[in-house]
mmCIF file of C-alpha atoms and ligand atoms in Angstrom:
data_model
loop_
_atom_site.group_PDB
_atom_site.id
_atom_site.type_symbol
_atom_site.label_atom_id
_atom_site.label_comp_id
_atom_site.label_asym_id
_atom_site.label_seq_id
_atom_site.Cartn_x
_atom_site.Cartn_y
_atom_site.Cartn_z
ATOM 1 C CA MET A 250 116.196 -43.651 59.920
ATOM 2 C CA THR A 251 113.365 -42.944 57.428
ATOM 3 C CA THR A 252 111.222 -45.273 59.069
ATOM 4 C CA THR A 253 111.530 -44.025 62.354
ATOM 5 C CA MET A 254 110.846 -40.320 61.197
ATOM 6 C CA HIS A 255 107.782 -41.510 59.445
ATOM 7 C CA GLU A 256 106.589 -43.349 62.336
ATOM 8 C CA LYS A 257 107.147 -40.540 64.538
ATOM 9 C CA PHE A 258 105.501 -38.111 62.576
ATOM 10 C CA ASP A 259 102.561 -40.079 62.221
ATOM 11 C CA VAL A 260 102.163 -40.352 65.712
ATOM 12 C CA LEU A 261 102.784 -36.540 66.322
ATOM 13 C CA LEU A 262 100.351 -35.718 63.352
ATOM 14 C CA ASP A 263 97.705 -37.898 65.181
ATOM 15 C CA LYS A 264 98.374 -36.071 68.620
ATOM 16 C CA GLU A 265 98.970 -32.574 67.354
ATOM 17 C CA GLY A 266 97.084 -32.393 64.071
ATOM 18 C CA ASP A 267 94.226 -30.270 65.679
ATOM 19 C CA HIS A 268 96.849 -28.573 67.867
ATOM 20 C CA GLU A 269 95.857 -25.323 69.280
ATOM 21 C CA CYS A 270 97.181 -22.951 71.952
ATOM 22 C CA GLU A 271 97.279 -19.334 73.323
ATOM 23 C CA GLY A 272 100.315 -18.678 71.114
ATOM 24 C CA LEU A 273 103.435 -16.885 71.156
ATOM 25 C CA GLY A 274 104.789 -13.661 71.030
ATOM 26 C CA LYS A 275 102.809 -10.180 70.579
ATOM 27 C CA ASP A 276 100.857 -11.601 67.701
ATOM 28 C CA ARG A 277 99.897 -14.935 69.383
ATOM 29 C CA VAL A 278 101.337 -16.957 66.927
ATOM 30 C CA CYS A 279 100.277 -20.748 66.846
ATOM 31 C CA VAL A 280 101.486 -23.111 64.370
ATOM 32 C CA ARG A 281 100.691 -26.809 63.706
ATOM 33 C CA VAL A 282 102.358 -29.777 61.822
ATOM 34 C CA VAL A 283 100.710 -30.520 58.806
ATOM 35 C CA ALA A 284 102.393 -32.928 56.317
ATOM 36 C CA MET A 285 105.781 -34.279 55.972
ATOM 37 C CA ALA A 286 107.758 -36.129 53.311
ATOM 38 C CA GLU A 287 111.330 -37.155 52.298
ATOM 39 C CA LEU A 288 113.490 -34.526 50.482
ATOM 40 C CA PRO A 289 116.442 -35.611 48.648
ATOM 41 C CA THR A 290 118.786 -32.641 47.938
ATOM 42 C CA ARG A 291 122.079 -31.801 46.528
ATOM 43 C CA PHE A 292 123.034 -31.155 49.960
ATOM 44 C CA GLY A 293 121.969 -34.950 51.045
ATOM 45 C CA GLU A 294 118.796 -36.426 52.594
ATOM 46 C CA PHE A 295 116.438 -34.439 54.406
ATOM 47 C CA HIS A 296 112.938 -34.401 55.257
ATOM 48 C CA ILE A 297 110.464 -31.637 54.994
ATOM 49 C CA VAL A 298 107.952 -30.556 57.442
ATOM 50 C CA ALA A 299 105.164 -28.246 56.588
ATOM 51 C CA PHE A 300 103.393 -26.156 59.008
ATOM 52 C CA GLU A 301 100.338 -24.044 59.020
ATOM 53 C CA ASN A 302 99.643 -21.328 61.233
ATOM 54 C CA ASN A 303 96.645 -19.106 62.713
ATOM 55 C CA ARG A 304 97.786 -15.885 61.602
ATOM 56 C CA ASP A 305 98.948 -15.104 58.321
ATOM 57 C CA GLY A 306 98.313 -18.260 56.378
ATOM 58 C CA LYS A 307 101.748 -18.427 55.667
ATOM 59 C CA GLU A 308 103.367 -22.056 55.180
ATOM 60 C CA HIS A 309 106.513 -22.434 56.976
ATOM 61 C CA VAL A 310 108.627 -25.359 56.535
ATOM 62 C CA ALA A 311 111.273 -27.226 58.463
ATOM 63 C CA ILE A 312 114.206 -29.076 56.509
ATOM 64 C CA THR A 313 115.216 -31.578 58.604
ATOM 65 C CA ARG A 314 118.356 -34.085 58.639
ATOM 66 C CA GLY A 315 118.013 -37.407 60.359
ATOM 67 C CA ASP A 316 115.747 -38.559 63.509
ATOM 68 C CA VAL A 317 114.809 -34.921 65.031
ATOM 69 C CA ILE A 318 111.451 -35.484 66.565
ATOM 70 C CA GLY A 319 111.955 -35.371 70.446
ATOM 71 C CA ALA A 320 115.463 -34.955 70.020
ATOM 72 C CA SER A 321 117.773 -33.034 72.431
ATOM 73 C CA ASN A 322 120.843 -30.770 71.391
ATOM 74 C CA VAL A 323 119.607 -30.330 67.538
ATOM 75 C CA PRO A 324 121.642 -28.051 65.469
ATOM 76 C CA VAL A 325 119.263 -25.372 64.282
ATOM 77 C CA ARG A 326 119.513 -23.004 61.441
ATOM 78 C CA LEU A 327 116.735 -20.164 61.147
ATOM 79 C CA HIS A 328 116.745 -18.671 57.527
ATOM 80 C CA SER A 329 114.164 -16.139 56.412
ATOM 81 C CA GLU A 330 113.015 -16.447 53.277
ATOM 82 C CA CYS A 331 114.397 -14.378 50.376
ATOM 83 C CA LEU A 332 112.797 -15.105 46.743
ATOM 84 C CA THR A 333 115.140 -12.930 45.047
ATOM 85 C CA GLY A 334 118.491 -14.347 46.731
ATOM 86 C CA ASP A 335 117.211 -17.978 47.530
ATOM 87 C CA VAL A 336 115.588 -18.655 44.364
ATOM 88 C CA MET A 337 116.937 -16.305 41.580
ATOM 89 C CA GLY A 338 120.443 -15.793 43.289
ATOM 90 C CA SER A 339 120.298 -12.241 43.306
ATOM 91 C CA LEU A 340 123.703 -10.449 44.288
ATOM 92 C CA ARG A 341 121.914 -7.845 46.279
ATOM 93 C CA CYS A 342 122.160 -10.225 49.228
ATOM 94 C CA ASP A 343 123.943 -13.205 50.460
ATOM 95 C CA CYS A 344 120.893 -15.269 51.298
ATOM 96 C CA ARG A 345 121.528 -18.086 49.067
ATOM 97 C CA ASP A 346 124.824 -18.393 50.237
ATOM 98 C CA GLN A 347 124.016 -18.292 53.765
ATOM 99 C CA LEU A 348 121.123 -20.961 52.966
ATOM 100 C CA GLU A 349 123.389 -23.346 51.254
ATOM 101 C CA ALA A 350 126.210 -23.162 53.858
ATOM 102 C CA ALA A 351 123.478 -24.156 56.509
ATOM 103 C CA LEU A 352 122.371 -27.120 54.395
ATOM 104 C CA LYS A 353 125.961 -28.429 53.441
ATOM 105 C CA LYS A 354 126.918 -28.351 56.818
ATOM 106 C CA ILE A 355 123.585 -29.837 58.466
ATOM 107 C CA GLY A 356 123.979 -32.425 55.127
ATOM 108 C CA ARG A 357 126.815 -33.986 56.582
ATOM 109 C CA MET A 358 125.557 -34.183 60.082
ATOM 110 C CA GLU A 359 123.725 -37.118 61.725
ATOM 111 C CA ARG A 360 120.744 -34.685 62.740
ATOM 112 C CA GLY A 361 120.083 -30.753 62.104
ATOM 113 C CA MET A 362 117.376 -28.772 60.375
ATOM 114 C CA VAL A 363 116.804 -25.459 58.901
ATOM 115 C CA LEU A 364 113.612 -23.552 59.672
ATOM 116 C CA TYR A 365 112.410 -21.632 56.369
ATOM 117 C CA LEU A 366 110.629 -18.801 57.949
ATOM 118 C CA ARG A 367 108.373 -16.888 55.316
ATOM 119 C CA GLN A 368 109.300 -13.651 56.419
ATOM 120 C CA GLU A 369 110.566 -12.050 53.099
ATOM 121 C CA GLY A 370 112.863 -8.984 53.205
ATOM 122 C CA ARG A 371 113.371 -8.619 56.995
ATOM 123 C CA GLY A 372 109.699 -9.175 57.456
ATOM 124 C CA ILE A 373 108.585 -6.369 55.343
ATOM 125 C CA GLY A 374 107.146 -8.429 52.590
ATOM 126 C CA LEU A 375 108.399 -9.110 48.946
ATOM 127 C CA ILE A 376 106.759 -6.023 47.478
ATOM 128 C CA ASN A 377 108.034 -3.577 50.016
ATOM 129 C CA LYS A 378 111.367 -5.176 49.637
ATOM 130 C CA ILE A 379 111.434 -4.870 46.000
ATOM 131 C CA ARG A 380 110.082 -0.981 46.589
ATOM 132 C CA ALA A 381 112.931 -0.633 49.004
ATOM 133 C CA TYR A 382 115.607 -1.841 46.429
ATOM 134 C CA SER A 383 114.071 0.772 43.879
ATOM 135 C CA LEU A 384 114.760 3.387 46.422
ATOM 136 C CA GLN A 385 118.348 2.030 46.585
ATOM 137 C CA ASP A 386 118.868 2.237 42.905
ATOM 138 C CA GLU A 387 117.755 5.944 43.355
ATOM 139 C CA GLY A 388 120.866 6.336 45.847
ATOM 140 C CA LEU A 389 119.520 5.502 49.234
ATOM 141 C CA ASP A 390 120.982 3.199 51.353
ATOM 142 C CA THR A 391 119.109 -0.096 52.929
ATOM 143 C CA VAL A 392 118.468 1.271 56.155
ATOM 144 C CA GLU A 393 117.292 4.644 54.942
ATOM 145 C CA ALA A 394 115.299 2.974 52.188
ATOM 146 C CA ASN A 395 113.524 0.713 54.601
ATOM 147 C CA LEU A 396 113.073 3.603 57.058
ATOM 148 C CA ALA A 397 111.467 5.799 54.079
ATOM 149 C CA LEU A 398 109.127 3.058 53.634
ATOM 150 C CA GLY A 399 108.056 3.507 57.071
ATOM 151 C CA PHE A 400 109.647 0.278 58.414
ATOM 152 C CA ARG A 401 111.941 -0.391 61.375
ATOM 153 C CA ASP A 402 115.408 -1.844 60.546
ATOM 154 C CA ASP A 403 114.276 -5.201 61.275
ATOM 155 C CA GLU A 404 110.747 -6.518 61.539
ATOM 156 C CA ARG A 405 111.335 -9.935 62.053
ATOM 157 C CA ASP A 406 110.069 -12.167 65.030
ATOM 158 C CA TYR A 407 110.906 -15.805 65.772
ATOM 159 C CA ALA A 408 107.659 -16.801 68.087
ATOM 160 C CA VAL A 409 106.872 -19.040 64.463
ATOM 161 C CA ALA A 410 110.643 -20.390 64.898
ATOM 162 C CA ALA A 411 110.432 -21.300 68.628
ATOM 163 C CA HIS A 412 106.529 -22.837 68.103
ATOM 164 C CA MET A 413 107.791 -24.944 65.259
ATOM 165 C CA LEU A 414 110.563 -26.305 67.484
ATOM 166 C CA MET A 415 107.799 -26.970 70.066
ATOM 167 C CA SER A 416 105.500 -28.514 67.613
ATOM 168 C CA LEU A 417 108.244 -31.258 66.801
ATOM 169 C CA LYS A 418 108.963 -31.777 70.513
ATOM 170 C CA ILE A 419 112.541 -30.497 70.204
ATOM 171 C CA GLU A 420 114.132 -30.895 73.957
ATOM 172 C CA SER A 421 117.165 -28.468 73.221
ATOM 173 C CA VAL A 422 118.928 -26.875 70.319
ATOM 174 C CA GLN A 423 121.991 -25.761 69.341
ATOM 175 C CA LEU A 424 121.625 -22.621 67.394
ATOM 176 C CA MET A 425 123.879 -22.127 64.317
ATOM 177 C CA THR A 426 124.039 -18.351 64.402
ATOM 178 C CA ASN A 427 127.027 -15.791 65.099
ATOM 179 C CA ASN A 428 124.031 -13.622 67.076
ATOM 180 C CA PRO A 429 123.678 -14.068 70.588
ATOM 181 C CA LYS A 430 120.380 -12.183 70.285
ATOM 182 C CA LYS A 431 118.823 -14.522 68.443
ATOM 183 C CA ILE A 432 119.589 -16.781 71.396
ATOM 184 C CA ASN A 433 118.032 -14.712 73.855
ATOM 185 C CA GLN A 434 114.767 -14.287 71.800
ATOM 186 C CA LEU A 435 114.497 -18.174 71.469
ATOM 187 C CA MET A 436 114.904 -18.418 75.073
ATOM 188 C CA ARG A 437 112.427 -16.113 76.007
ATOM 189 C CA TYR A 438 109.835 -18.139 74.014
ATOM 190 C CA GLY A 439 111.008 -21.158 75.995
ATOM 191 C CA ILE A 440 113.424 -23.049 73.877
ATOM 192 C CA GLN A 441 116.239 -24.538 75.507
ATOM 193 C CA VAL A 442 119.107 -23.488 73.837
ATOM 194 C CA ASN A 443 122.536 -25.592 74.874
ATOM 195 C CA GLY A 444 124.877 -23.941 72.723
ATOM 196 C CA ARG A 445 125.830 -22.029 69.418
ATOM 197 C CA VAL A 446 127.607 -23.062 66.791
ATOM 198 C CA PRO A 447 129.339 -20.581 64.543
ATOM 199 C CA HIS A 448 127.694 -20.098 61.170
ATOM 200 C CA ILE A 449 130.632 -20.336 58.610
ATOM 201 C CA MET A 450 130.599 -19.702 54.993
ATOM 202 C CA GLU A 451 133.344 -20.852 52.474
ATOM 203 C CA PRO A 452 134.765 -17.788 50.665
ATOM 204 C CA ASN A 453 133.813 -17.449 47.099
ATOM 205 C CA GLU A 454 133.674 -14.284 44.472
ATOM 206 C CA TYR A 455 130.690 -13.157 45.949
ATOM 207 C CA ASN A 456 130.818 -12.948 49.564
ATOM 208 C CA ARG A 457 134.479 -11.698 49.152
ATOM 209 C CA PHE A 458 133.170 -8.320 50.428
ATOM 210 C CA TYR A 459 132.692 -9.705 53.761
ATOM 211 C CA LEU A 460 136.532 -10.233 53.670
ATOM 212 C CA GLU A 461 137.451 -7.063 52.457
ATOM 213 C CA THR A 462 135.174 -4.467 54.216
ATOM 214 C CA LYS A 463 134.571 -3.538 57.568
ATOM 215 C CA VAL A 464 131.917 -5.345 59.295
ATOM 216 C CA ALA A 465 130.153 -2.853 61.304
ATOM 217 C CA LYS A 466 128.592 -3.413 64.531
ATOM 218 C CA SER A 467 124.768 -2.735 63.717
ATOM 219 C CA GLY A 468 125.082 -5.245 61.212
ATOM 220 C CA HIS A 469 125.536 -2.993 58.264
ATOM 221 C CA MET A 470 128.384 -3.540 55.694
ATOM 222 C CA ILE A 471 129.515 -1.765 52.301
ATOM 223 C CA ASP A 472 128.735 -4.243 49.556
ATOM 224 C CA PHE A 473 130.781 -4.422 46.305
ATOM 225 C CA TYR A 474 128.943 -1.942 44.634
ATOM 226 C CA GLY A 475 130.297 0.347 47.486
ATOM 227 C CA LYS A 476 126.772 0.667 48.990
ATOM 228 C CA GLU A 477 125.952 0.342 52.257
ATOM 229 C CA HIS A 478 124.031 -2.998 52.791
ATOM 230 C CA LEU A 479 121.837 -4.356 55.779
ATOM 231 C CA SER A 480 122.181 -8.229 55.939
ATOM 232 C CA GLU A 481 118.675 -9.501 54.799
ATOM 233 C CA GLN A 482 119.574 -12.759 57.212
ATOM 234 C CA SER A 483 119.414 -11.778 61.122
ATOM 235 C CA ASP A 484 122.929 -12.369 61.376
ATOM 236 C CA LEU A 485 126.007 -11.850 59.798
ATOM 237 C CA PRO A 486 128.171 -15.054 58.958
ATOM 238 C CA ILE A 487 131.693 -15.680 59.389
ATOM 239 C CA VAL A 488 133.399 -16.245 56.004
ATOM 240 C CA GLU A 489 136.310 -18.284 56.105
ATOM 241 C CA GLY A 490 139.416 -16.174 55.660
ATOM 242 C CA MET A 491 138.005 -13.153 57.874
ATOM 243 C CA SER A 492 140.334 -11.359 60.334
ATOM 244 C CA GLU A 493 140.050 -12.104 64.150
ATOM 245 C CA ALA A 494 138.758 -8.573 64.531
ATOM 246 C CA GLN A 495 136.007 -8.927 61.982
ATOM 247 C CA ILE A 496 135.048 -12.035 63.551
ATOM 248 C CA GLU A 497 134.954 -10.466 67.017
ATOM 249 C CA GLU A 498 132.937 -7.679 65.886
ATOM 250 C CA ILE A 499 130.208 -9.948 64.676
ATOM 251 C CA ASN A 500 130.534 -11.850 67.826
ATOM 252 C CA GLU A 501 129.739 -8.782 69.739
HETATM 253 ZN ZN1 LIG B 674 100.111 -23.421 69.418
HETATM 254 ZN ZN1 LIG B 675 118.154 -11.862 50.401
#
């Protein structure tokens, strides 16, 4: 498995190392593969593939499991970077729970991948996210706080993700999401999405608010401090134990 992945990557790097194209999306973003290494994790054996892009110098990565280059029907999870949640374990969001759920699940699969997209704070960046948190500390909810900073609800774009999949010559994917809009976005960029795998998290004390409160259609929810809360990832996860009605709302 490992040998195949390394051999295939070397061929890919040889052919695509100086890749350049018109780019995708409104920012005409073009990414190219740069390096790959093995990445043993607490969730299983993975590889990590690093990409550079022609726009913002951000180093996006794919955490891949198994032999994915050129494969079809690859289970894929898109995760937007969240320094405070993913790394520090912040409870202002559930990004870390969502990332762990994805890695755990893919870690048990033959193949799959997480695209780790460097679009912090729904795309507004780390400093602006902290500013928005600060406004929330003063009483504004997430939506109001982002609007007060002059940002739309969601500044994310999946052109980078789509291009990363193309760069790895992925034939088709099964998207791990509860948000059909995300599928449409990827398809618009030319990715063949063959299906959707519901993104399900195990219940724990930190995601209990999903179970206990109403999950609103716009993706807002009430967090355990009683404040309105926007999911920092682009879709709400299903937590084991959610009611049928809650799951239905997420799937709409
Ligand atoms: Zn390109
Ligand atoms: Zn977060």
